[in-house]
mmCIF file of C-alpha atoms in Angstrom:
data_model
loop_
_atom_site.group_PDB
_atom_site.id
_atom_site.type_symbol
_atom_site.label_atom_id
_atom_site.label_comp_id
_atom_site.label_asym_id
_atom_site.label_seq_id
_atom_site.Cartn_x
_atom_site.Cartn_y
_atom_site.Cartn_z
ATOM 1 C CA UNK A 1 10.988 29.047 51.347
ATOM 2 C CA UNK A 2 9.172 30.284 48.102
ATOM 3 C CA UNK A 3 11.723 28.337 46.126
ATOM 4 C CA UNK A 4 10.791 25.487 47.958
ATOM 5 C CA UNK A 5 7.232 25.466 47.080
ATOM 6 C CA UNK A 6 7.708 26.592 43.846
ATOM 7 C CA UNK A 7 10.024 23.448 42.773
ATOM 8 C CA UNK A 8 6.384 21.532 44.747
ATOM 9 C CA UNK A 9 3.986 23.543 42.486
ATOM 10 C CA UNK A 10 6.425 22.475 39.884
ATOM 11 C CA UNK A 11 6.270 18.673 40.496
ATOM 12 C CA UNK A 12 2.989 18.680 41.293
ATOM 13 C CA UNK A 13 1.918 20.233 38.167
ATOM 14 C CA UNK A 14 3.780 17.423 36.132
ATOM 15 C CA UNK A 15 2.518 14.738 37.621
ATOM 16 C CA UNK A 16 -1.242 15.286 36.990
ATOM 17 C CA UNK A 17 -2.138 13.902 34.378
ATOM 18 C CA UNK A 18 -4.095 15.588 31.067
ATOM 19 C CA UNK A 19 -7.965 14.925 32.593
ATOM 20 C CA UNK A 20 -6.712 16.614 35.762
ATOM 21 C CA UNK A 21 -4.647 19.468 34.275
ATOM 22 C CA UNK A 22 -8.022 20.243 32.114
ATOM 23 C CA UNK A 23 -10.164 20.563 34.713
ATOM 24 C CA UNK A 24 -8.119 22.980 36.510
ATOM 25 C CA UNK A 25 -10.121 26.340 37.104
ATOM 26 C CA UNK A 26 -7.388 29.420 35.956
ATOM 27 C CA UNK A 27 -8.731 31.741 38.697
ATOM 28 C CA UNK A 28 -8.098 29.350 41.621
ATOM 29 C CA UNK A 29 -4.036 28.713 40.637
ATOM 30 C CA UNK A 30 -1.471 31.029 41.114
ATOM 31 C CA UNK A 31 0.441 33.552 38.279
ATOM 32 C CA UNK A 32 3.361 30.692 38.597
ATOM 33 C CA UNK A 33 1.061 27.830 38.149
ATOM 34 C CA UNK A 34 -0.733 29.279 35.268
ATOM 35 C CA UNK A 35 2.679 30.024 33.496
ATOM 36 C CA UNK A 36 3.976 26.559 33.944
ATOM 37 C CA UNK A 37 0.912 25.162 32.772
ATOM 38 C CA UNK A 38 0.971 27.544 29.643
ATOM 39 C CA UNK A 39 4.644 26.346 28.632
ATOM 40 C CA UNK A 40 3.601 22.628 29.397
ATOM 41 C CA UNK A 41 0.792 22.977 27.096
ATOM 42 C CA UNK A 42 2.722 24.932 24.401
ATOM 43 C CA UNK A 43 5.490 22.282 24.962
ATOM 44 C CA UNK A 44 3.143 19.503 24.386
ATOM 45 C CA UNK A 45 1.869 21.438 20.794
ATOM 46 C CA UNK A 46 4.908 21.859 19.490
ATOM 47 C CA UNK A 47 5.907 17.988 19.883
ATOM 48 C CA UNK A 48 2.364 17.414 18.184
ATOM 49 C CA UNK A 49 3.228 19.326 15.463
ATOM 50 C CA UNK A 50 6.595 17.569 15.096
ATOM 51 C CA UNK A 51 4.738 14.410 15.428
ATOM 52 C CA UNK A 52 2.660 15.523 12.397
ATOM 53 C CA UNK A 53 5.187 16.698 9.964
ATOM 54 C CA UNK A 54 6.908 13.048 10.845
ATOM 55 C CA UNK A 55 3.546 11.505 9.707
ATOM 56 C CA UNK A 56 3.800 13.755 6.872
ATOM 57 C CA UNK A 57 7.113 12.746 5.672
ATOM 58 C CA UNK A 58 5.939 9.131 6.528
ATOM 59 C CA UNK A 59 3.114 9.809 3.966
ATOM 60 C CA UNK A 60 5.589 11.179 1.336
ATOM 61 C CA UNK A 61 7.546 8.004 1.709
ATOM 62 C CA UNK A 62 4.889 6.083 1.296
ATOM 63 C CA UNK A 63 3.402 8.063 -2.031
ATOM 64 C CA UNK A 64 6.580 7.610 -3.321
ATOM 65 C CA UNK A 65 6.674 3.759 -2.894
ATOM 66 C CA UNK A 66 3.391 3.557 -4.475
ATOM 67 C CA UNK A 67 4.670 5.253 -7.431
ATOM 68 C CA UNK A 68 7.365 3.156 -7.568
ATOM 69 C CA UNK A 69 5.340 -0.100 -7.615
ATOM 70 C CA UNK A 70 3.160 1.166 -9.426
ATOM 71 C CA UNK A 71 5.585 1.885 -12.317
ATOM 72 C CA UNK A 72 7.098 -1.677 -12.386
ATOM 73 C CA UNK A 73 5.969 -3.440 -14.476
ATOM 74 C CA UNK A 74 4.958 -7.487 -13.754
ATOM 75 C CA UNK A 75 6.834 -9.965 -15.423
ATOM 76 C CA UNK A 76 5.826 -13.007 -16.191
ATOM 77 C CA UNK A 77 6.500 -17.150 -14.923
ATOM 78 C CA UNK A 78 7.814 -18.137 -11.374
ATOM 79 C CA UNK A 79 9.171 -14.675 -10.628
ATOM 80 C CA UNK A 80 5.978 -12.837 -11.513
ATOM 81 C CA UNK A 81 4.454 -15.125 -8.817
ATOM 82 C CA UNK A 82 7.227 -14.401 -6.501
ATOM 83 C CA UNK A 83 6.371 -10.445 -6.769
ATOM 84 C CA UNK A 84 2.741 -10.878 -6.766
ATOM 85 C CA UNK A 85 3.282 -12.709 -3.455
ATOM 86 C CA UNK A 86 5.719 -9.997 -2.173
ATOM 87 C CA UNK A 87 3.570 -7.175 -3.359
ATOM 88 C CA UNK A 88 0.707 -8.654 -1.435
ATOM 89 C CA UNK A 89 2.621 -8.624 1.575
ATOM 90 C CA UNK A 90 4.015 -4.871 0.701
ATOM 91 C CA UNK A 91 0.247 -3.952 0.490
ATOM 92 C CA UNK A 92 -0.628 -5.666 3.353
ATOM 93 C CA UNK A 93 2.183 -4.227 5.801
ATOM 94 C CA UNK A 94 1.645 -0.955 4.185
ATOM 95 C CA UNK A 95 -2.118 -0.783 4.829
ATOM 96 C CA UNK A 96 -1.215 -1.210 8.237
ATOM 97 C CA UNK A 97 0.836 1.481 8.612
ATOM 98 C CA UNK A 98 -1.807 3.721 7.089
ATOM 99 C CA UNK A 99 -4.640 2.428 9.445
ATOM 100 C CA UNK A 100 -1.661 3.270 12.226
ATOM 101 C CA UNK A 101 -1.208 6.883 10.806
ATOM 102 C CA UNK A 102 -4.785 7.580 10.567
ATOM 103 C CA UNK A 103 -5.572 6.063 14.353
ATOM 104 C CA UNK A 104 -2.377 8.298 15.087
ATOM 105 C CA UNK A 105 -3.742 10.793 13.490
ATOM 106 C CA UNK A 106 -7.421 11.248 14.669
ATOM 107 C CA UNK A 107 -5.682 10.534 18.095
ATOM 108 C CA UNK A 108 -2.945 13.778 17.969
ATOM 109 C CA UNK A 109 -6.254 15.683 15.939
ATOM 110 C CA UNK A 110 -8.598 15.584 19.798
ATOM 111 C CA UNK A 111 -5.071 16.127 21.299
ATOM 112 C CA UNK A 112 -4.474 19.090 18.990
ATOM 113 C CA UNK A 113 -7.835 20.454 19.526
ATOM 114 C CA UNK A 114 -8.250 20.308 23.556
ATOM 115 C CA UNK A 115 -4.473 22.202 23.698
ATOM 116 C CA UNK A 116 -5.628 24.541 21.447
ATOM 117 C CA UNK A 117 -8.325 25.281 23.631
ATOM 118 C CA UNK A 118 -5.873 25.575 26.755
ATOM 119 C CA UNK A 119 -3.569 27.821 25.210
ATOM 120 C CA UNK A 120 -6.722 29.926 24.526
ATOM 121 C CA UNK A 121 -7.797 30.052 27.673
ATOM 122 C CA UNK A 122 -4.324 30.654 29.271
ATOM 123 C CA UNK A 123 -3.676 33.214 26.906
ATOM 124 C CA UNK A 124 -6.737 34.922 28.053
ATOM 125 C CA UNK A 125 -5.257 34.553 31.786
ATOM 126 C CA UNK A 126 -1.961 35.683 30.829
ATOM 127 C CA UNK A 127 -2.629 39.144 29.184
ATOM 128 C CA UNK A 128 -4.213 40.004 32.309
ATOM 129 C CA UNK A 129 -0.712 39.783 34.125
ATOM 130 C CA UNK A 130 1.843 40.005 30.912
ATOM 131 C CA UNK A 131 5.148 40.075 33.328
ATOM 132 C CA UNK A 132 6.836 36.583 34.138
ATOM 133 C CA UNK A 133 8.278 35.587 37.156
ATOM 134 C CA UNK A 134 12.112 35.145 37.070
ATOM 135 C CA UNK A 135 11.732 31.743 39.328
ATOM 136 C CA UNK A 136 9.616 30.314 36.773
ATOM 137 C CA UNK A 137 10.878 26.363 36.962
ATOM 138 C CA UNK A 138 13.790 25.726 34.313
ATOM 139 C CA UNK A 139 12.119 22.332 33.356
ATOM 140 C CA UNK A 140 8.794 24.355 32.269
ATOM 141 C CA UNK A 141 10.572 26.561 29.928
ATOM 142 C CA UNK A 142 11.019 25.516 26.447
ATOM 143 C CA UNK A 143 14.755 26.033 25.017
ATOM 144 C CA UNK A 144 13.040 27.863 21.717
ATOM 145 C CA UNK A 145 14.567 31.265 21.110
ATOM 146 C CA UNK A 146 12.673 31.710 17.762
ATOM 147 C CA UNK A 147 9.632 31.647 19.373
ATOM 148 C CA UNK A 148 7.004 34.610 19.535
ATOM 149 C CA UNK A 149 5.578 36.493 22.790
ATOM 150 C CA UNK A 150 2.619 35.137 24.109
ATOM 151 C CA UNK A 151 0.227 38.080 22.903
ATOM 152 C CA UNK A 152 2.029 37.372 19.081
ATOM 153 C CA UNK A 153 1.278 33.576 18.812
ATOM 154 C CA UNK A 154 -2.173 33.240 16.933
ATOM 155 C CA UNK A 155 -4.456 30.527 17.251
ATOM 156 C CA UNK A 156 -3.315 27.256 15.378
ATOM 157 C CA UNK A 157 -7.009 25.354 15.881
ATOM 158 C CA UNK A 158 -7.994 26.142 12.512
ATOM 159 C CA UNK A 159 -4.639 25.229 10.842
ATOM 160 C CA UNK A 160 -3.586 22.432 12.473
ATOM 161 C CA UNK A 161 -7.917 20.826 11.844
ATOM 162 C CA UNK A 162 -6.895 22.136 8.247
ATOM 163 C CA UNK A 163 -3.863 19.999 8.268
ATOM 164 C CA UNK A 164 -5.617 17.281 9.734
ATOM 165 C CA UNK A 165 -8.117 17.336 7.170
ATOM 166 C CA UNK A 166 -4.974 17.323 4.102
ATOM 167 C CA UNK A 167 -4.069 14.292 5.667
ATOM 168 C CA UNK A 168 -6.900 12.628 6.598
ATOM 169 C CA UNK A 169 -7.988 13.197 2.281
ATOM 170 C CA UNK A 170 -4.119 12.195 1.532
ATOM 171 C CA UNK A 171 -4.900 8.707 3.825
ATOM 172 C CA UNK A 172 -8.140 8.170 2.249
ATOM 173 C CA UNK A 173 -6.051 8.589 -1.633
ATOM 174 C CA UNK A 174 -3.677 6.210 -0.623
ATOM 175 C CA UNK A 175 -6.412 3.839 0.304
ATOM 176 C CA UNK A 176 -7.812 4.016 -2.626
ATOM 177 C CA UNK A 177 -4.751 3.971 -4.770
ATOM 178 C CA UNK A 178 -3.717 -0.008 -2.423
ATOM 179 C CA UNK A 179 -7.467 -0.756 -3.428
ATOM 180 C CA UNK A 180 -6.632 0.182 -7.014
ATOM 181 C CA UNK A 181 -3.083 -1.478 -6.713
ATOM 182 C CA UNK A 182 -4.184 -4.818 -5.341
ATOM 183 C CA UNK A 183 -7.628 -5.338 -7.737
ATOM 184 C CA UNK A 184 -4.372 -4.963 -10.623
ATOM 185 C CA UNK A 185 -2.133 -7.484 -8.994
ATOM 186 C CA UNK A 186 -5.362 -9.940 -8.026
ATOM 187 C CA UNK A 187 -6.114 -9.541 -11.541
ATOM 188 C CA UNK A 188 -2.892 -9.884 -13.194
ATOM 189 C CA UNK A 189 -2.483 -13.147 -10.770
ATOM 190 C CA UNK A 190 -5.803 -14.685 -11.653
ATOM 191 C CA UNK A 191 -4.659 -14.277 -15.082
ATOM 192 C CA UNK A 192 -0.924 -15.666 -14.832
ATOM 193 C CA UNK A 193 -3.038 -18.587 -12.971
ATOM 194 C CA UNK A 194 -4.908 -19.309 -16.168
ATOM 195 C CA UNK A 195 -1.859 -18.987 -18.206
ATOM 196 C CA UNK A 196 -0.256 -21.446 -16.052
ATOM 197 C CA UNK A 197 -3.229 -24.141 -16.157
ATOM 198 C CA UNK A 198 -3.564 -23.748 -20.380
ATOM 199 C CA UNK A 199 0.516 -24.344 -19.952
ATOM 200 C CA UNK A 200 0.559 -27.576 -17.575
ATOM 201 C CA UNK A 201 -2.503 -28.890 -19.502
ATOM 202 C CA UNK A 202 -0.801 -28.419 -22.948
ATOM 203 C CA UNK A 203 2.059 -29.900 -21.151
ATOM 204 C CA UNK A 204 0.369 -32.755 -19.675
ATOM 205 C CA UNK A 205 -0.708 -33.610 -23.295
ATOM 206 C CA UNK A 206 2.999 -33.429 -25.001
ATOM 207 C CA UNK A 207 3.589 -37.143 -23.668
ATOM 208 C CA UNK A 208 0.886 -38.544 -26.467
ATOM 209 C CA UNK A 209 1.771 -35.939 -29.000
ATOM 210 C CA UNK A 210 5.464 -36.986 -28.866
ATOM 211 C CA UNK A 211 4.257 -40.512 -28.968
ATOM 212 C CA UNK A 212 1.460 -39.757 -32.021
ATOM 213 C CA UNK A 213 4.433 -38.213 -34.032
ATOM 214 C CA UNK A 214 7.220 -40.643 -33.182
ATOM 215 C CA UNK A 215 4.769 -43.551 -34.847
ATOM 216 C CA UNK A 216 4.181 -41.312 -37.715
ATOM 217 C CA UNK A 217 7.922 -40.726 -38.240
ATOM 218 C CA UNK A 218 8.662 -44.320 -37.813
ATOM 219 C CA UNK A 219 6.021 -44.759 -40.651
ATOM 220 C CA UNK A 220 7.283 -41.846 -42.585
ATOM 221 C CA UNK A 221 10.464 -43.540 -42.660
ATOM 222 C CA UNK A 222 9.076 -46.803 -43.661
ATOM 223 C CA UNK A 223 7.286 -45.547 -46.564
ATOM 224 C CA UNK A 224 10.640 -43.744 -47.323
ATOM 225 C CA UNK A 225 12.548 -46.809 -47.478
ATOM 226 C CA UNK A 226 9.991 -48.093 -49.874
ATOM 227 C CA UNK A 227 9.979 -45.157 -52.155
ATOM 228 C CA UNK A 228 13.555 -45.173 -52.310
ATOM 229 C CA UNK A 229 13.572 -48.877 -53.258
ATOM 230 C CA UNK A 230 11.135 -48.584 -55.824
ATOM 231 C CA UNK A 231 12.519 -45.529 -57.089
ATOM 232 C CA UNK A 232 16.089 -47.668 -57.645
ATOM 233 C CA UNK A 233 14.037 -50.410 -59.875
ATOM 234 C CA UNK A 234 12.323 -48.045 -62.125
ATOM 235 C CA UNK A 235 15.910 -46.238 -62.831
ATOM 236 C CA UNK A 236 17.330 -49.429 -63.613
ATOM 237 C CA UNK A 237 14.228 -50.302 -65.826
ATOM 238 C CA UNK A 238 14.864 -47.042 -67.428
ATOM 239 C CA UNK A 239 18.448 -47.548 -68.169
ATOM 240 C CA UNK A 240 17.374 -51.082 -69.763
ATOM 241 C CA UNK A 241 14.756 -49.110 -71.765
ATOM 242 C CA UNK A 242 17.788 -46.533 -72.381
ATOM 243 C CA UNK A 243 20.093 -49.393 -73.431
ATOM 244 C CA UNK A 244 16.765 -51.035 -75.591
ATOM 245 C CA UNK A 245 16.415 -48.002 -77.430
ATOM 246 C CA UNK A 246 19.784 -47.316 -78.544
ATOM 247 C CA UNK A 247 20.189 -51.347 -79.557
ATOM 248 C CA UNK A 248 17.201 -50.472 -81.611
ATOM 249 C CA UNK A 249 18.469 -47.248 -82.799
ATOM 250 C CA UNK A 250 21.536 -48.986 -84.162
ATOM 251 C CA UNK A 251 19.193 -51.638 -85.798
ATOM 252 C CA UNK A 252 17.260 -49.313 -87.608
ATOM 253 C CA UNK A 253 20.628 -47.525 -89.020
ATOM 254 C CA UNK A 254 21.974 -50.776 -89.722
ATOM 255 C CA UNK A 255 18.485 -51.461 -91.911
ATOM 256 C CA UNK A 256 18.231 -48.295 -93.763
ATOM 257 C CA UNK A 257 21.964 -48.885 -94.548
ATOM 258 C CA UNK A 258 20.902 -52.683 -96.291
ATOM 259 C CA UNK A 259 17.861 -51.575 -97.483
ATOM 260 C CA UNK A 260 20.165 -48.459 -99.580
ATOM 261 C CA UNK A 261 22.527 -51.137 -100.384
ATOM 262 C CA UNK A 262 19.618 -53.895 -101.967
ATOM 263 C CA UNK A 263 18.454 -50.617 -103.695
ATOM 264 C CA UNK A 264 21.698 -49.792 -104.882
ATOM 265 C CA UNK A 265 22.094 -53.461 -105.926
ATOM 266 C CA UNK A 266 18.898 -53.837 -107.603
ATOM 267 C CA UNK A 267 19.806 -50.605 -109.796
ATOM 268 C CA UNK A 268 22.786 -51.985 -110.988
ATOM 269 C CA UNK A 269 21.614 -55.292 -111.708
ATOM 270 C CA UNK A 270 19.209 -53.593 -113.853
ATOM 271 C CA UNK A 271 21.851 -51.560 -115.425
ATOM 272 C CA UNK A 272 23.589 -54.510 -116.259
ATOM 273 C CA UNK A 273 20.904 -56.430 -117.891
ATOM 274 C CA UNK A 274 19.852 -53.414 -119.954
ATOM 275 C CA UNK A 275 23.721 -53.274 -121.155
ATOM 276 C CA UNK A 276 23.595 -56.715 -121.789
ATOM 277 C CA UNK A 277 20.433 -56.876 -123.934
ATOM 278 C CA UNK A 278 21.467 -53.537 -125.956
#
């Protein structure tokens, strides 16, 4: 008969809800009651504090990442535009899951703080009766053999608002590190834009360019032709010249040759007429 309203003290007890189980006065339940309401409540703790050293290791992750994209470095053309676009939406998605962590997180922080306060007041209850029943419900029990008696445990209000406040200053880093991230990338993007406008404009102008320098080659080839046509006439005036100058070379030889020869002549002719008078 006991057992029987035992396992009903038991089922009743889980299905009130947090509000209810609050309100509860200790001095108006029973010894059994208040123990199955102490192991609830230390229950519900420990899964906080698993809950928080998840977060944690979520917030690790998510440091890492950052350092990670922070340390690339952009590249530049279609796929720099491509990661901008993807880190955008990184940043974006990961933003969100911050803003989740820290709603989590002030959320499990009240959470934290009210069973704090219960296991502090059942404490309290508890030292006034220190021995446990041995029908204490199986489901109430928690399967932890590492963990300390109930006069050992110490208050974890200020350690876990102390770890609250670590993360709440990690969150608010890693806000500021996005905000940091994404003024770069904006940045970085407004100047790739510019890039790309100077480029397409300089390319919109090659059409005229390559037009302006195909009529100046066309010209430069005209005036080529031209050169290389005059330069062909005054070679073969030169070689006349050439040809001139040796004609008159030969003519000159050829006169100081007769003009020895009359000499010669003249001298003899004189000779002779010297001879002949004598």
């Amino acid at each position: 008969m006991n057992d029987g309203k035992g396992h009903l003290s038991c089922k009743s007890h889980t299905a009130r809800n947090e509000k209810d189980i609050y309100r509860i006065c200790p001095s108006k339940i029973s010894k059994r009651e208040l123990e199955d309401l102490y192991f609830a409540l230390l229950e519900q703790n420990v899964q906080l504090k698993t809950t928080i050293n998840d977060q944690k290791d979520q917030i690790k992750i998510l440091n890492t990442r950052l350092q990670r994209m922070t340390a690339q470095k952009p590249g530049t053309g279609a796929y720099n535009k491509d990661f901008s676009g993807a880190g955008r939406g990184i940043i974006n998605e990961q933003k969100e899951c911050i803003a989740d962590l820290k709603k989590d997180n002030e959320r499990l922080s009240e959470r934290v703080r009210l069973l704090n306060m219960r296991l502090c007041s059942a404490k309290q209850f508890l030292r006034r009766s220190p021995s446990q029943s041995a029908s204490r419900c199986v489901r109430c029990i928690i399967p932890d053999t590492s963990a300390k008696p109930v006069q050992d445990q110490p208050c974890q209000r200020n350690k876990c608002r102390v770890e609250m406040d670590e993360l709440k200053g990690k969150i608010a880093s890693l806000e500021n590190e996005m905000s940091s991230l994404q003024s770069s990338w904006s940045s970085r993007a407004d100047e790739l834009q510019s890039l790309l406008s100077s480029a397409r404009a300089e390319h919109a102008t090659c059409p005229n360019r390559l037009a302006a320098l195909t009529t100046d080659l066309g010209g430069t080839r005209t005036l080529a032709d031209e050169l290389t046509s005059q330069l062909q006439l005054e070679r073969a005036r030169v070689g006349e010249l050439e040809a001139q100058l040796r004609a008159a070379r030969i003519d000159y030889n050829v006169a100081l040759v007769a003009e020895g020869l009359v000499r010669r002549l003249l001298y003899i002719q004189i000779v002779l007429g010297y001879l002949t008078n004598f």
